[in-house]
Each structure stands twice: as structure tokens, then as C-alpha cells.
PDB file of C-alpha atoms in Angstrom:
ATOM      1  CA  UNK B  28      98.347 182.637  88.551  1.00 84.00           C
ATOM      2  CA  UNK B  29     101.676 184.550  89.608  1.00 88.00           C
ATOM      3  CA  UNK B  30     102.606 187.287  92.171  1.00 92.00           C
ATOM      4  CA  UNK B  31     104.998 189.655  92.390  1.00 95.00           C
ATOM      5  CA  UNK B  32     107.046 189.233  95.402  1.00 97.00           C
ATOM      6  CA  UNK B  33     110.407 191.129  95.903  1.00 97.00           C
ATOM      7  CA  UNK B  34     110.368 191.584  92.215  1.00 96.00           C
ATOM      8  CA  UNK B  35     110.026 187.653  91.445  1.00 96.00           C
ATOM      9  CA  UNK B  36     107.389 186.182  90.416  1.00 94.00           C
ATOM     10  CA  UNK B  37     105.718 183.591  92.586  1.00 93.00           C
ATOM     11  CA  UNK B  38     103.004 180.710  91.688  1.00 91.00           C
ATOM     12  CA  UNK B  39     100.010 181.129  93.588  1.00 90.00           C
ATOM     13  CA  UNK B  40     100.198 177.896  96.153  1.00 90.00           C
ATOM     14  CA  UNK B  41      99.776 176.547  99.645  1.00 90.00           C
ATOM     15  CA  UNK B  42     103.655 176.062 100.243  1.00 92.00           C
ATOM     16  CA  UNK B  43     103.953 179.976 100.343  1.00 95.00           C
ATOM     17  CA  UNK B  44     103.172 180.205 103.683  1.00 96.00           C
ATOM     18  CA  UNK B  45     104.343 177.769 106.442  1.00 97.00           C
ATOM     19  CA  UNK B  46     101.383 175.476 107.488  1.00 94.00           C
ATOM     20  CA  UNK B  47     101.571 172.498 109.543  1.00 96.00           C
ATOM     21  CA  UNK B  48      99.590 169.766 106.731  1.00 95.00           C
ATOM     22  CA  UNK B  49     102.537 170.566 104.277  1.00 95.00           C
ATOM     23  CA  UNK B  50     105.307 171.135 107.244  1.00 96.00           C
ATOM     24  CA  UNK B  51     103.968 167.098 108.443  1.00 96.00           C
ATOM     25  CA  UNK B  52     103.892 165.598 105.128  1.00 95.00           C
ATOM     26  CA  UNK B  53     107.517 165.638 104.767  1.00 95.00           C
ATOM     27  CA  UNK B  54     108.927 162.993 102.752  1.00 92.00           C
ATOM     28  CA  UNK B  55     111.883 161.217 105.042  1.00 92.00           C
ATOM     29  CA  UNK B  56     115.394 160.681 102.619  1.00 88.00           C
ATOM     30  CA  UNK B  57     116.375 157.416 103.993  1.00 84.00           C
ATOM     31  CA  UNK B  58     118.014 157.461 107.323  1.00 84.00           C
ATOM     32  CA  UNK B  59     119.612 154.507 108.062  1.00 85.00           C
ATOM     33  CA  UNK B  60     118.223 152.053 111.002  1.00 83.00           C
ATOM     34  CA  UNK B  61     114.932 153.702 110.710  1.00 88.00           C
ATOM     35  CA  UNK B  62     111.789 151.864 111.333  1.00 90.00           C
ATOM     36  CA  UNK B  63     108.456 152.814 110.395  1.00 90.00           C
ATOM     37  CA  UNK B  64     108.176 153.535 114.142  1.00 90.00           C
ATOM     38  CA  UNK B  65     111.212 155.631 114.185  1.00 91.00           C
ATOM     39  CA  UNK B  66     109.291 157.970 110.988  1.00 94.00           C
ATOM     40  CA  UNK B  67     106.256 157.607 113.069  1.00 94.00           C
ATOM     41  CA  UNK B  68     107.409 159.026 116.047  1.00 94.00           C
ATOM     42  CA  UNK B  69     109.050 161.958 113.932  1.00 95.00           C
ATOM     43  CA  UNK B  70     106.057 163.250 112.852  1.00 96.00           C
ATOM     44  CA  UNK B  71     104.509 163.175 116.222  1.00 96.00           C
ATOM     45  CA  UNK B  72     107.574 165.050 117.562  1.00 96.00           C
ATOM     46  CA  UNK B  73     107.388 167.762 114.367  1.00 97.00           C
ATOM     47  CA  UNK B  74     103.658 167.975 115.422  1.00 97.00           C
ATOM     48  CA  UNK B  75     104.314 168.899 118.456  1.00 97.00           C
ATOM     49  CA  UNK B  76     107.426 170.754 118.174  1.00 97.00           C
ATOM     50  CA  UNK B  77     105.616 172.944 115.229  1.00 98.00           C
ATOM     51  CA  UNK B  78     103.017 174.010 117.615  1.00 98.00           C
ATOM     52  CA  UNK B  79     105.623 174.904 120.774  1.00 97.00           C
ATOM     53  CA  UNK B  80     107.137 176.998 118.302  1.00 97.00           C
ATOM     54  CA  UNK B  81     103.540 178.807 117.155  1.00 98.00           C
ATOM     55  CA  UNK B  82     102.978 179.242 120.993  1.00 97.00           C
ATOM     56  CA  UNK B  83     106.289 180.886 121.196  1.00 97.00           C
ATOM     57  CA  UNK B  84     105.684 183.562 118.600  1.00 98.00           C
ATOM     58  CA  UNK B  85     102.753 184.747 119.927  1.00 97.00           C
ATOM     59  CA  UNK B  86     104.490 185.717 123.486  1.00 97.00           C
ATOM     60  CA  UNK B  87     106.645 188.144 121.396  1.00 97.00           C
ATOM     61  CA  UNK B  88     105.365 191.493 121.130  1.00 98.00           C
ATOM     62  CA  UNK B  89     105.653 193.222 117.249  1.00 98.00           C
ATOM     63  CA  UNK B  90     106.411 196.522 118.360  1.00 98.00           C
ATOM     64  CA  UNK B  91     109.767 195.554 120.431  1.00 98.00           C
ATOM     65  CA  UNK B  92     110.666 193.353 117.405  1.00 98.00           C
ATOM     66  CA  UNK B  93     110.550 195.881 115.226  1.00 98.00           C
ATOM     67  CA  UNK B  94     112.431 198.404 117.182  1.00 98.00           C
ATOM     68  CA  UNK B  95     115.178 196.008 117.857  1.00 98.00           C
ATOM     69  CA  UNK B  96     115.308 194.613 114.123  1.00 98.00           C
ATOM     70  CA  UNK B  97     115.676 198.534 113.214  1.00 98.00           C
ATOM     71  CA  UNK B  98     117.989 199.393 115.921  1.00 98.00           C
ATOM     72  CA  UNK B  99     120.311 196.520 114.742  1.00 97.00           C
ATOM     73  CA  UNK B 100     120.114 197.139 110.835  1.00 98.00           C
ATOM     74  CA  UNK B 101     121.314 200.763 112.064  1.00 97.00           C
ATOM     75  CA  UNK B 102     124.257 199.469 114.208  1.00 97.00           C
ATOM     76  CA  UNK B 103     125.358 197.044 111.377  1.00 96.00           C
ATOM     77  CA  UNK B 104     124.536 198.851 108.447  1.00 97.00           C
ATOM     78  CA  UNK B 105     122.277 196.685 106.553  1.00 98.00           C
ATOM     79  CA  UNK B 106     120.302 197.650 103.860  1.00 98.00           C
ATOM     80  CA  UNK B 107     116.359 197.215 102.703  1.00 98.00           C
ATOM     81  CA  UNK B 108     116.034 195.634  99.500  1.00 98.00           C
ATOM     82  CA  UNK B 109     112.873 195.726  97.846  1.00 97.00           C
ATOM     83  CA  UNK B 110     113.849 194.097  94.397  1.00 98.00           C
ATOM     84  CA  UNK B 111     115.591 190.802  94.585  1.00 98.00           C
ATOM     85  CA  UNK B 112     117.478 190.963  91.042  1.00 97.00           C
ATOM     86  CA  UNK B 113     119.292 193.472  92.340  1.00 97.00           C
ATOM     87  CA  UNK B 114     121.047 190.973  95.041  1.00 98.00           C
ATOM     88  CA  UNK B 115     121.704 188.380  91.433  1.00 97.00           C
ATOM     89  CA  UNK B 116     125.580 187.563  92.128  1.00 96.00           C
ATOM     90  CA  UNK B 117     126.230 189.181  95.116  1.00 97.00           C
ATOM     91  CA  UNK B 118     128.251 188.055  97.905  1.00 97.00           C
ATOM     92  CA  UNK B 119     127.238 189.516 101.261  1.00 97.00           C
ATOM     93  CA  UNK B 120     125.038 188.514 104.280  1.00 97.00           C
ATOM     94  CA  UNK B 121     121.521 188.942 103.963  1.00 98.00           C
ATOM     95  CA  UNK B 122     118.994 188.874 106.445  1.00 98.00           C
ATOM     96  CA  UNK B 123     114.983 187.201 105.941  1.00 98.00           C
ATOM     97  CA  UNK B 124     112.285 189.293 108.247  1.00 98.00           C
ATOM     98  CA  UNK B 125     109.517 187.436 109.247  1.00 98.00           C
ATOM     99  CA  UNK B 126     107.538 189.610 110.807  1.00 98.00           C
ATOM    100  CA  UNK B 127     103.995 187.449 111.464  1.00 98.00           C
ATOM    101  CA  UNK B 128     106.062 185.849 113.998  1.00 98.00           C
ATOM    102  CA  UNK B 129     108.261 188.226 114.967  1.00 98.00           C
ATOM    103  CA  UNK B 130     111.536 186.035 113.469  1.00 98.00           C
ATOM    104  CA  UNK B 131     114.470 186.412 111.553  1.00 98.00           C
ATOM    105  CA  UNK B 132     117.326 184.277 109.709  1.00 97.00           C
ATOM    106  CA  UNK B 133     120.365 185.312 108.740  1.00 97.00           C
ATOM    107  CA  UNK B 134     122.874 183.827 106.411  1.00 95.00           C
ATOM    108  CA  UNK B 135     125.986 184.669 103.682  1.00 95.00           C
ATOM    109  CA  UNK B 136     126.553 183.656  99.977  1.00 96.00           C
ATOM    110  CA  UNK B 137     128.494 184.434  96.906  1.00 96.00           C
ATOM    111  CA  UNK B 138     124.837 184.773  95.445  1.00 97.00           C
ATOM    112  CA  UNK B 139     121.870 186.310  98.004  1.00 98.00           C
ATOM    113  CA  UNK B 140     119.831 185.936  95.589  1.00 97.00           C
ATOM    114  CA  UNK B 141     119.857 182.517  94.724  1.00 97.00           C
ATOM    115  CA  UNK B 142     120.586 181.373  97.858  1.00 97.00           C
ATOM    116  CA  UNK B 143     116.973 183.474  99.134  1.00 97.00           C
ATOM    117  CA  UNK B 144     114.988 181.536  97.116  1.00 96.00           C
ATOM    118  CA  UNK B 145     116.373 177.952  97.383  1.00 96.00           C
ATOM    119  CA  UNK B 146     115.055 179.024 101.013  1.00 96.00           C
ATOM    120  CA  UNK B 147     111.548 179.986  99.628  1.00 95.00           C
ATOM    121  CA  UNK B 148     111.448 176.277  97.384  1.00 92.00           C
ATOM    122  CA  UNK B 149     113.243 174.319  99.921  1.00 88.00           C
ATOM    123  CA  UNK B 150     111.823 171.685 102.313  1.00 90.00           C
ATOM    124  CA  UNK B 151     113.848 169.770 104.700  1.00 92.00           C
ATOM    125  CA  UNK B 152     113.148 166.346 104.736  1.00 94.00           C
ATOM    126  CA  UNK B 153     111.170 164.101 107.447  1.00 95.00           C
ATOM    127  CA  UNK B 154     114.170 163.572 109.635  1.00 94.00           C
ATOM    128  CA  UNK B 155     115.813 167.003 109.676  1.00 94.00           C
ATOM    129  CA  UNK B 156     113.119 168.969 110.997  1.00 96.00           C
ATOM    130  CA  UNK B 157     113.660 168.583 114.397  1.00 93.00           C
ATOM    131  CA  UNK B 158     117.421 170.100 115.289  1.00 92.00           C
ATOM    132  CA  UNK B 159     118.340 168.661 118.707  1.00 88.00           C
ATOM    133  CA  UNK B 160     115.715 168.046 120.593  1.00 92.00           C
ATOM    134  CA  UNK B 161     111.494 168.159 120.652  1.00 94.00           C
ATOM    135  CA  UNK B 162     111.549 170.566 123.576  1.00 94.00           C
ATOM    136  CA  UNK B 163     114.605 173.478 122.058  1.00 93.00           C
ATOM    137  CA  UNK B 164     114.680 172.239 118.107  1.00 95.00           C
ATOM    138  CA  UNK B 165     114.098 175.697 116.429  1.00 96.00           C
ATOM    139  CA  UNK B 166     111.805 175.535 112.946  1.00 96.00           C
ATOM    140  CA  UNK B 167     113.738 175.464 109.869  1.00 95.00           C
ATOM    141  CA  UNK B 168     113.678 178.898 107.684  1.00 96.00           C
ATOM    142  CA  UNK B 169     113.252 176.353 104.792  1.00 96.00           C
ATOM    143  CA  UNK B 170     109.796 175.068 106.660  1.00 96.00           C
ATOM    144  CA  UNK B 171     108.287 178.533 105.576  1.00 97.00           C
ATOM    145  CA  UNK B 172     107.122 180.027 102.232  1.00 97.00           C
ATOM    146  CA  UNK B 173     108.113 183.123 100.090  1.00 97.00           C
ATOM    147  CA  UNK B 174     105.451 185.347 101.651  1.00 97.00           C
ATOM    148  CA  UNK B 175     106.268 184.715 104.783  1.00 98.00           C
ATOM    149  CA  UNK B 176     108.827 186.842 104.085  1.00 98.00           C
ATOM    150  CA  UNK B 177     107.969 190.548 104.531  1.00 98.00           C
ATOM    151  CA  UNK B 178     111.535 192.256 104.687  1.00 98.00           C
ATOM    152  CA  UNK B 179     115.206 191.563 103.141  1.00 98.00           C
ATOM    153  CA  UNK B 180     118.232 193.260 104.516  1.00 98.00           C
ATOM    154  CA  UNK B 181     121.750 192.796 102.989  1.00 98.00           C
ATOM    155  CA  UNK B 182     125.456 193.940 103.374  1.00 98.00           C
ATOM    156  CA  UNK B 183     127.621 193.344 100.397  1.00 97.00           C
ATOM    157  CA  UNK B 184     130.981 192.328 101.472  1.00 96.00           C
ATOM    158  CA  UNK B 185     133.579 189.940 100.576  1.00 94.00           C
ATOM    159  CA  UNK B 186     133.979 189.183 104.597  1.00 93.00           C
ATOM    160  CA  UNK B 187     130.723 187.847 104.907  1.00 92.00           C
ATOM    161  CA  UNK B 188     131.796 184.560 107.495  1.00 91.00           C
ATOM    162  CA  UNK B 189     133.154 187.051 109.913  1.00 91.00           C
ATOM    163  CA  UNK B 190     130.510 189.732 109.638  1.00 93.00           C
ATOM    164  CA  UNK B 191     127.739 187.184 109.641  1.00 93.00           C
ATOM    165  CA  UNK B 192     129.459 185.376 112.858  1.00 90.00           C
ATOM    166  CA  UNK B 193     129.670 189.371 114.402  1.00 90.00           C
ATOM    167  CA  UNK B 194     125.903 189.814 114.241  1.00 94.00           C
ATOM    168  CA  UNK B 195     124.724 186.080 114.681  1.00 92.00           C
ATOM    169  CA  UNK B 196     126.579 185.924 118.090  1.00 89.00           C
ATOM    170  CA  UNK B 197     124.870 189.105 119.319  1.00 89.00           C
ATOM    171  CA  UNK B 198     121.818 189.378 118.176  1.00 94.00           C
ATOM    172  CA  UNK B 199     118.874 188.585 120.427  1.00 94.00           C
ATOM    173  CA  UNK B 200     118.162 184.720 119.958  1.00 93.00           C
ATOM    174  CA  UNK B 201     114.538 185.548 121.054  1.00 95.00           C
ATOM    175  CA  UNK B 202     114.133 186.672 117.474  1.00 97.00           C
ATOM    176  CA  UNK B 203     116.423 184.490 115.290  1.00 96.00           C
ATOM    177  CA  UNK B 204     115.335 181.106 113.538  1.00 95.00           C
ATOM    178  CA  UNK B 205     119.192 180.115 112.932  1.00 93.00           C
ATOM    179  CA  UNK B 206     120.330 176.697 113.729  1.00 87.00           C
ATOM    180  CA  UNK B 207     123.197 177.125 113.747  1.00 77.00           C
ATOM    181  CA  UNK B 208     125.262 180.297 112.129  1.00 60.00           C
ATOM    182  CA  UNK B 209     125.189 179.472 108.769  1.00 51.00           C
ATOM    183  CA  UNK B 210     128.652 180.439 107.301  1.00 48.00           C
ATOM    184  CA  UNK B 211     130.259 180.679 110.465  1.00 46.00           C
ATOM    185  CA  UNK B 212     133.675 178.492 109.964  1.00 44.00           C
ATOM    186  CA  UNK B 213     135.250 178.265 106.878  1.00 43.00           C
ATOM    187  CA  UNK B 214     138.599 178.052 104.670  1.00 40.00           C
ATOM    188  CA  UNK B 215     138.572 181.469 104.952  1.00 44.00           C
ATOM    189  CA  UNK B 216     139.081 181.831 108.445  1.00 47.00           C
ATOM    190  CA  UNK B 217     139.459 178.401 110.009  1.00 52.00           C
ATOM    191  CA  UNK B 218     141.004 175.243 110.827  1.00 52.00           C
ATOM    192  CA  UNK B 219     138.436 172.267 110.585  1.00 44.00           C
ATOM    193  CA  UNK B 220     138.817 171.445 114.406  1.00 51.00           C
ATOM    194  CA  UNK B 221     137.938 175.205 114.819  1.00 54.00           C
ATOM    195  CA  UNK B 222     135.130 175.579 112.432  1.00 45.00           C
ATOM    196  CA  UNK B 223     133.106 172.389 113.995  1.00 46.00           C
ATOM    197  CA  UNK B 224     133.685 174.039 117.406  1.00 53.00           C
ATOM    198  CA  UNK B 225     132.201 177.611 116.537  1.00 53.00           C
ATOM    199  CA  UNK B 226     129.248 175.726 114.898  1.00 47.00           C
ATOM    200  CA  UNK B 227     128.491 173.286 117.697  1.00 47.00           C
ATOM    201  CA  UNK B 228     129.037 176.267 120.263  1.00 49.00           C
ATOM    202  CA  UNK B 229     126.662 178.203 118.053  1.00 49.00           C
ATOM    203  CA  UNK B 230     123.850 175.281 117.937  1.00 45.00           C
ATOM    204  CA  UNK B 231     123.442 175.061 121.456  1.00 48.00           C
ATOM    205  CA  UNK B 232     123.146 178.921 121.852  1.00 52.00           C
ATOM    206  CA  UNK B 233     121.113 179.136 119.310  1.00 56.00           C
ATOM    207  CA  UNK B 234     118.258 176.943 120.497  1.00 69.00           C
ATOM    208  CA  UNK B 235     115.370 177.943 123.108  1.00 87.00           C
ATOM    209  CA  UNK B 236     113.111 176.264 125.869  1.00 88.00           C
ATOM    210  CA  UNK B 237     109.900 175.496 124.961  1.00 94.00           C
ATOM    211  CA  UNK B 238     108.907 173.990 128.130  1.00 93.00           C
ATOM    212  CA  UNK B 239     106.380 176.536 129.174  1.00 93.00           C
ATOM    213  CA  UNK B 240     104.356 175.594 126.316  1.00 94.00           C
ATOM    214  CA  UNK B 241     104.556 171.975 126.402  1.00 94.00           C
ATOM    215  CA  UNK B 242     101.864 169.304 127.065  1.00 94.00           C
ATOM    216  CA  UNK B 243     103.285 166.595 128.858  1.00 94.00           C
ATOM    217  CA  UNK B 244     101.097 163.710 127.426  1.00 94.00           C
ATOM    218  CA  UNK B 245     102.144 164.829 123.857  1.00 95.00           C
ATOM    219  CA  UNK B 246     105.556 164.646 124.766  1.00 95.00           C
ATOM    220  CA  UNK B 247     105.627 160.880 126.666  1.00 94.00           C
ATOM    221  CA  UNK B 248     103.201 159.863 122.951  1.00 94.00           C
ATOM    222  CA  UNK B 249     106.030 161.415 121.064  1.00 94.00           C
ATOM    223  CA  UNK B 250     109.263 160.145 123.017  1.00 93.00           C
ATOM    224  CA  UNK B 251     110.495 156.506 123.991  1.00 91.00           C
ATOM    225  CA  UNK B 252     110.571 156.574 127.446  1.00 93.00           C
ATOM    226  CA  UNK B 253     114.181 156.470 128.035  1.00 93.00           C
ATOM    227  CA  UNK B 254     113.674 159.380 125.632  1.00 93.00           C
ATOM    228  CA  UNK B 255     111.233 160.596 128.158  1.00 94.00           C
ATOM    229  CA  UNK B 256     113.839 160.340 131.033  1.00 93.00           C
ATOM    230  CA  UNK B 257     116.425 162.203 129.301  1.00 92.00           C
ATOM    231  CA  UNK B 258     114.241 165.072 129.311  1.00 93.00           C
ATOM    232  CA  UNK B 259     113.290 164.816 132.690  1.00 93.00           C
ATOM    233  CA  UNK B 260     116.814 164.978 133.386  1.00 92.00           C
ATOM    234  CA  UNK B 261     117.844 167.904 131.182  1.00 92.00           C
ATOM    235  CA  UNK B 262     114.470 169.581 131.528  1.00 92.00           C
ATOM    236  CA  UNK B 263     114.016 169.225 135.463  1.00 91.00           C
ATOM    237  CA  UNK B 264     111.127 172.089 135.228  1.00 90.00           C
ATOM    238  CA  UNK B 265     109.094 169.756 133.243  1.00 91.00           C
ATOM    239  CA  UNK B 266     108.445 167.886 136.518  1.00 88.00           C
ATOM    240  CA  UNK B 267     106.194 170.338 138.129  1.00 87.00           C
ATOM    241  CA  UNK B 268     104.010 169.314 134.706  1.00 85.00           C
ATOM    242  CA  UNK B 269     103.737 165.607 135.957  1.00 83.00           C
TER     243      UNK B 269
END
């Protein structure tokens, strides 16, 4: 059975919605030097990083969300979409709302359409879904499903890197499941020494503390313990949790 979702329909199935079964069960690609330890201790880490992350949407309050999500498509002049056919071959920035949990991801292609729903079918493998670290790694907008998406913005413009790069480094990170920036960097605009420095600049603003959710003894079942030290170390406010 289909739905119509954004004007495309959508099998009826679990994977439209982000749940933590299908989120764990992850196939990993290959990575080299991995043991079956190494995979083992991934999915404890995704386990608990998935649920840090659940904790953290529920502190956010909808009606500020939505206020600031409106207040910024104002101030950047995005517009609603409610049929994705008509966003077939355009190039532009286009922003996903996620409003169960208050999130939303931002990106640029030649085609927002197509590059929407490789979001909605993709899945990141066993390896990638932690981004940094168990205690700041952000989930993927890949880890959730079509209908978790409840709004679509766009701009159409043939600047999209700089445009997207304008609104990525000011909006409120509270609210955005970026990585990293997406298309910020490129031929366009950039050397390769400069790109890689926007984009690692980007990925460690773009990343949040989860610390205030965070049960030690999953973390020291997750982590090795020189693993375990490091966070000590860059976390020192998990030692009042000891």
C-alpha cells in the first residue's frame, strides 16, 4: 500500500520513520582493521548515542522552534513547497523540517528533488553513524524516514554553496542535524586547502554536548578505556557523574 507524501508516493514501511531496531541493524561496509569487537562496540555506542540524541529533543520546546524556523525562512527568503515534482531539476538549497523533534537539515543540489529523497531511502552504514564522538556525534538526516519529514523549504539559486554556507553558519545549532555544511567548499568558490578548512571548522561547530543526558556505565560498556579517558579529559563535567 502507497501514500502520498509531498506529492510522491511512498510504500507503507517501518523505515519511514526513524526507529532505533532499524537505526542498530546497520550493515557495516568494510572498514579496514575492524574486529568483530570494533562492530560490536559500534553498535553499543549508536545505542547509546541514538538515545542522548532522543533525550535531547525532548528539552526543546515546539513553539520556540517554530517561531525561529519561521522567523528565519522570512529573513532568508525560503519558500514552502508542498509538491516535490515541482523541485525535479532544480538547483537551490533546500531545507528538511522535522518537526517531532524540533530539527532541521539543510543542504544544496543541482536537483532538490532527487537529492530529498536519496535522504528519505538512504542509510548510512554501521561505521558512519557516529560523527566524532559518542558524547557530541549528531544523528544522520539519512537515519530518518520520509514522514519524518513534515515541511520542505527551498531557494532556487545558482549560488547555492555560498547561500547555504550564509544560513548554515548562523542558524541556531540547537535546531540543525547538519554534520557538517553540506556544500560548503567547492570549485566554485574554493581552493582545496580552503574547502577542508571551512568543513572541519563547520564539524566541530556543528556538533552538541550530550553530557547531561548521559549514563556513565553505558558509556565505560561502550568505550575502551583509554577511550574512556579521553572523554574524561575533553568532557571534564562528566566527572561529577563518577
Amino acid at each position: 500500500m502507497s501514500i502520498l507524501h509531498f506529492g510522491i508516493k511512498i510504500q507503507e514501511k517501518p523505515s519511514n520513520r526513524i526507529n532505533k531496531e532499524l537505526y542498530l541493524s546497520a550493515k557495516p561496509e568494510g572498514m579496514r582493521g575492524w574486529t568483530d569487537e570494533h562492530y560490536a562496540k559500534q553498535r553499543l555506542k549508536a545505542d547509546l548515542n541514538f538515545d542522548l540524541n532522543m533525550a535531547y529533543f525532548k528539552t526543546l520546546d515546539l513553539n520556540e522552534f517554530n517561531g525561529y524556523l519561521l522567523q528565519q525562512c522570512k529573513k532568508h527568503k525560503f519558500v514552502e513547497c508542498s509538491d516535490l515534482n515541482a523541485l525535479d531539476n532544480m538547483t537551490g538549497v533546500y531545507m528538511l523540517v522535522l518537526d517531532n523533534y524540533r530539527q532541521v537539515y539543510i543542504g544544496v543540489s543541482d536537483n532538490i528533488k532527487r537529492r530529498i529523497m536519496s535522504h528519505w531511502n538512504g542509510r548510512k552504514s554501521l561505521e558512519r553513524l557516529i560523527f566524532g564522538d559518542v558524547c557530541s556525534s549528531i544523528l544522520s538526516i539519512d537515519s530518518f524516514g520520509a514522514l519524518d519529514t513534515t515541511r520542505i523549504f527551498y531557494i532556487e539559486t545558482h549560488s547555492m554553496y555560498k547561500t547555504e554556507e550564509k544560513i548554515v553558519r548562523l542558524f541556531d545549532s540547537r535546531y540543525m542535524l547538519n554534520r557538517t555544511a553540506g556544500g560548503i567548499g567547492s570549485a566554485e568558490t574554493d581552493t582545496d586547502g580552503e574547502m577542508i578548512a571551512k568543513l572541519s571548522v563547520v564539524a566541530n561547530k556543528k556538533r552538541r554536548n550530550l553530557i547531561d543526558f548521559l549514563d556513565i556505565m553505558r558509556l565505560r560498556a561502550a568505550v575502551s578505556e583509554n577511550d574512556f579517558k579521553y572523554y574524561l579529559k575533553r568532557y571534564p563535567e562528566l566527572s561529577r557523574k563518577l
